[in-house]
Amino acid sequence: HPTVVLRLLRAGADAAVRTASGKTAPQMAKAKGNAECVEAFRTYLGEVAVARSKMPSAETAGAGAGGAPAGEAAAGASSA
């Protein structure tokens, strides 16, 4: 079933959703001793972390306020 877990997560399933008793799917998998599914959640979280680390941040992309390049945003604010 870990393959199904990964497919669902990659398709957009939210692992943070809680049951009525407050448990998440990773917590339930761990409590039931399903180490393979727990590892699937960890694998997915690792994939997300790597993808986020490769995304340019707003600062490095040069975007200032409102998505304008940093220099233009500052100039617009000071000339008004």
Coordinates of N, CA and C in Angstrom, one line a residue:
H1 N 0.8 -1.2 0.0 CA 0.0 0.0 0.0 C 0.8 1.3 0.0
P2 N 2.1 1.2 0.3 CA 2.9 2.5 0.3 C 2.9 3.1 -1.1
T3 N 2.8 2.3 -2.2 CA 2.8 2.9 -3.5 C 1.5 3.7 -3.7
V4 N 0.4 3.2 -3.2 CA -0.9 4.0 -3.2 C -0.7 5.3 -2.4
V5 N -0.1 5.2 -1.3 CA 0.1 6.4 -0.4 C 0.8 7.5 -1.2
L6 N 1.9 7.1 -1.8 CA 2.8 8.0 -2.6 C 2.0 8.6 -3.8
R7 N 1.2 7.7 -4.5 CA 0.5 8.3 -5.6 C -0.6 9.3 -5.2
L8 N -1.2 9.0 -4.1 CA -2.3 9.9 -3.5 C -1.6 11.2 -3.1
L9 N -0.5 11.2 -2.4 CA 0.2 12.4 -2.0 C 0.7 13.2 -3.2
R10 N 1.3 12.5 -4.1 CA 1.8 13.2 -5.3 C 0.6 13.8 -6.2
A11 N -0.6 13.3 -6.0 CA -1.7 13.8 -6.7 C -2.4 14.9 -6.0
G12 N -1.9 15.2 -4.8 CA -2.5 16.3 -4.0 C -3.2 16.0 -2.7
A13 N -3.2 14.8 -2.3 CA -3.8 14.4 -1.0 C -3.1 15.1 0.1
D14 N -3.9 15.5 1.1 CA -3.3 16.3 2.2 C -3.1 15.4 3.4
A15 N -1.8 15.1 3.7 CA -1.5 14.2 4.8 C -1.7 14.9 6.2
A16 N -2.0 16.2 6.2 CA -2.3 16.9 7.5 C -3.7 16.8 7.9
V17 N -4.6 16.3 7.0 CA -6.0 16.2 7.4 C -6.2 15.3 8.6
R18 N -7.0 15.7 9.5 CA -7.2 14.9 10.7 C -8.6 14.2 10.8
T19 N -8.6 13.1 11.5 CA -9.9 12.4 11.7 C -10.6 13.1 12.8
A20 N -11.8 12.7 13.1 CA -12.6 13.3 14.2 C -11.9 13.2 15.5
S21 N -11.0 12.2 15.7 CA -10.3 12.0 16.9 C -9.0 12.8 16.9
G22 N -8.7 13.5 15.8 CA -7.5 14.3 15.7 C -6.2 13.7 15.2
K23 N -6.3 12.5 14.6 CA -5.2 11.8 14.1 C -5.0 12.0 12.6
T24 N -3.7 12.1 12.2 CA -3.4 12.3 10.8 C -3.1 10.9 10.2
A25 N -3.1 10.7 8.9 CA -2.8 9.5 8.2 C -1.5 8.9 8.6
P26 N -0.4 9.8 8.7 CA 0.9 9.3 9.1 C 0.9 8.8 10.5
Q27 N 0.1 9.5 11.4 CA 0.0 9.0 12.8 C -0.7 7.7 12.9
M28 N -1.7 7.5 12.1 CA -2.5 6.2 12.1 C -1.6 5.1 11.6
A29 N -0.9 5.4 10.5 CA 0.0 4.3 10.0 C 1.1 3.9 11.0
K30 N 1.6 4.9 11.7 CA 2.6 4.6 12.7 C 2.0 3.8 13.9
A31 N 0.8 4.2 14.3 CA 0.2 3.5 15.4 C -0.2 2.1 15.1
K32 N -0.5 1.8 13.8 CA -0.9 0.5 13.4 C 0.4 -0.4 13.0
G33 N 1.5 0.2 13.1 CA 2.8 -0.5 12.8 C 3.0 -0.7 11.3
N34 N 2.5 0.2 10.5 CA 2.7 0.1 9.1 C 3.9 0.9 8.7
A35 N 5.1 0.3 8.9 CA 6.3 1.1 8.7 C 6.5 1.4 7.2
E36 N 6.0 0.6 6.3 CA 6.2 0.9 4.9 C 5.4 2.2 4.5
C37 N 4.2 2.4 5.0 CA 3.4 3.5 4.7 C 4.0 4.8 5.4
V38 N 4.5 4.6 6.6 CA 5.2 5.7 7.3 C 6.4 6.2 6.5
E39 N 7.1 5.2 5.9 CA 8.2 5.6 5.1 C 7.8 6.2 3.8
A40 N 6.6 5.9 3.3 CA 6.1 6.5 2.1 C 5.8 8.0 2.4
F41 N 5.2 8.3 3.5 CA 5.0 9.7 3.9 C 6.3 10.4 4.0
R42 N 7.3 9.8 4.6 CA 8.6 10.4 4.8 C 9.3 10.7 3.4
T43 N 9.1 9.7 2.5 CA 9.7 9.9 1.2 C 9.0 11.1 0.5
Y44 N 7.7 11.2 0.6 CA 7.0 12.3 0.0 C 7.5 13.7 0.6
L45 N 7.6 13.7 1.9 CA 8.0 15.0 2.6 C 9.4 15.3 2.1
G46 N 10.3 14.4 1.9 CA 11.6 14.6 1.4 C 11.6 15.2 0.0
E47 N 10.7 14.6 -0.9 CA 10.5 15.1 -2.2 C 10.0 16.6 -2.2
V48 N 9.1 16.9 -1.3 CA 8.6 18.3 -1.2 C 9.7 19.2 -0.8
A49 N 10.5 18.8 0.2 CA 11.6 19.6 0.7 C 12.6 19.9 -0.4
V50 N 12.9 18.9 -1.2 CA 13.9 19.1 -2.3 C 13.3 20.1 -3.4
A51 N 12.0 19.9 -3.7 CA 11.4 20.7 -4.7 C 11.3 22.2 -4.2
R52 N 11.0 22.4 -2.9 CA 11.0 23.7 -2.4 C 12.4 24.4 -2.4
S53 N 13.4 23.6 -2.1 CA 14.8 24.1 -2.1 C 15.3 24.6 -3.4
K54 N 14.7 24.0 -4.5 CA 15.0 24.4 -5.8 C 14.3 25.6 -6.4
M55 N 13.2 26.0 -5.7 CA 12.4 27.1 -6.1 C 13.1 28.4 -5.8
P56 N 13.1 29.4 -6.7 CA 13.7 30.7 -6.4 C 12.8 31.4 -5.4
S57 N 13.5 32.1 -4.5 CA 12.7 32.9 -3.5 C 12.4 34.2 -4.1
A58 N 11.5 35.0 -3.5 CA 11.2 36.3 -4.1 C 12.4 37.2 -4.1
E59 N 13.3 37.1 -3.1 CA 14.4 38.0 -3.0 C 15.4 37.7 -4.2
T60 N 15.7 36.4 -4.4 CA 16.7 36.0 -5.4 C 16.1 36.2 -6.8
A61 N 14.8 36.3 -6.9 CA 14.2 36.5 -8.2 C 14.1 38.0 -8.5
G62 N 14.4 38.8 -7.5 CA 14.4 40.3 -7.7 C 13.0 40.9 -7.6
A63 N 12.1 40.2 -7.1 CA 10.7 40.8 -7.0 C 10.6 41.6 -5.7
G64 N 10.1 42.8 -5.8 CA 9.9 43.6 -4.7 C 8.4 43.6 -4.3
A65 N 7.9 44.7 -3.7 CA 6.5 44.7 -3.4 C 5.6 44.6 -4.6
G66 N 4.5 43.9 -4.5 CA 3.6 43.7 -5.6 C 4.2 43.0 -6.8
G67 N 5.3 42.3 -6.7 CA 5.9 41.6 -7.8 C 6.7 42.4 -8.7
A68 N 6.9 43.7 -8.4 CA 7.7 44.6 -9.3 C 9.2 44.3 -8.9
P69 N 10.1 44.5 -9.8 CA 11.5 44.3 -9.5 C 11.8 45.2 -8.3
A70 N 12.8 44.8 -7.5 CA 13.1 45.4 -6.2 C 13.4 46.9 -6.4
G71 N 14.1 47.3 -7.4 CA 14.5 48.7 -7.6 C 13.3 49.5 -8.0
E72 N 12.4 49.0 -8.8 CA 11.2 49.7 -9.2 C 10.2 49.9 -8.0
A73 N 10.1 48.9 -7.2 CA 9.2 49.0 -6.0 C 9.7 50.1 -5.1
A74 N 11.0 50.2 -4.8 CA 11.6 51.2 -4.0 C 11.4 52.5 -4.6
A75 N 11.7 52.7 -5.9 CA 11.6 53.9 -6.5 C 10.2 54.5 -6.6
G76 N 9.2 53.6 -6.8 CA 7.8 54.0 -6.8 C 7.3 54.5 -5.5
A77 N 7.8 53.8 -4.4 CA 7.4 54.2 -3.1 C 8.0 55.6 -2.7
S78 N 9.2 55.9 -3.1 CA 9.9 57.1 -2.7 C 9.5 58.3 -3.5
S79 N 9.1 58.1 -4.7 CA 8.7 59.2 -5.6 C 7.3 59.7 -5.5
A80 N 6.5 59.0 -4.7 CA 5.1 59.4 -4.6 C 4.9 60.5 -3.6

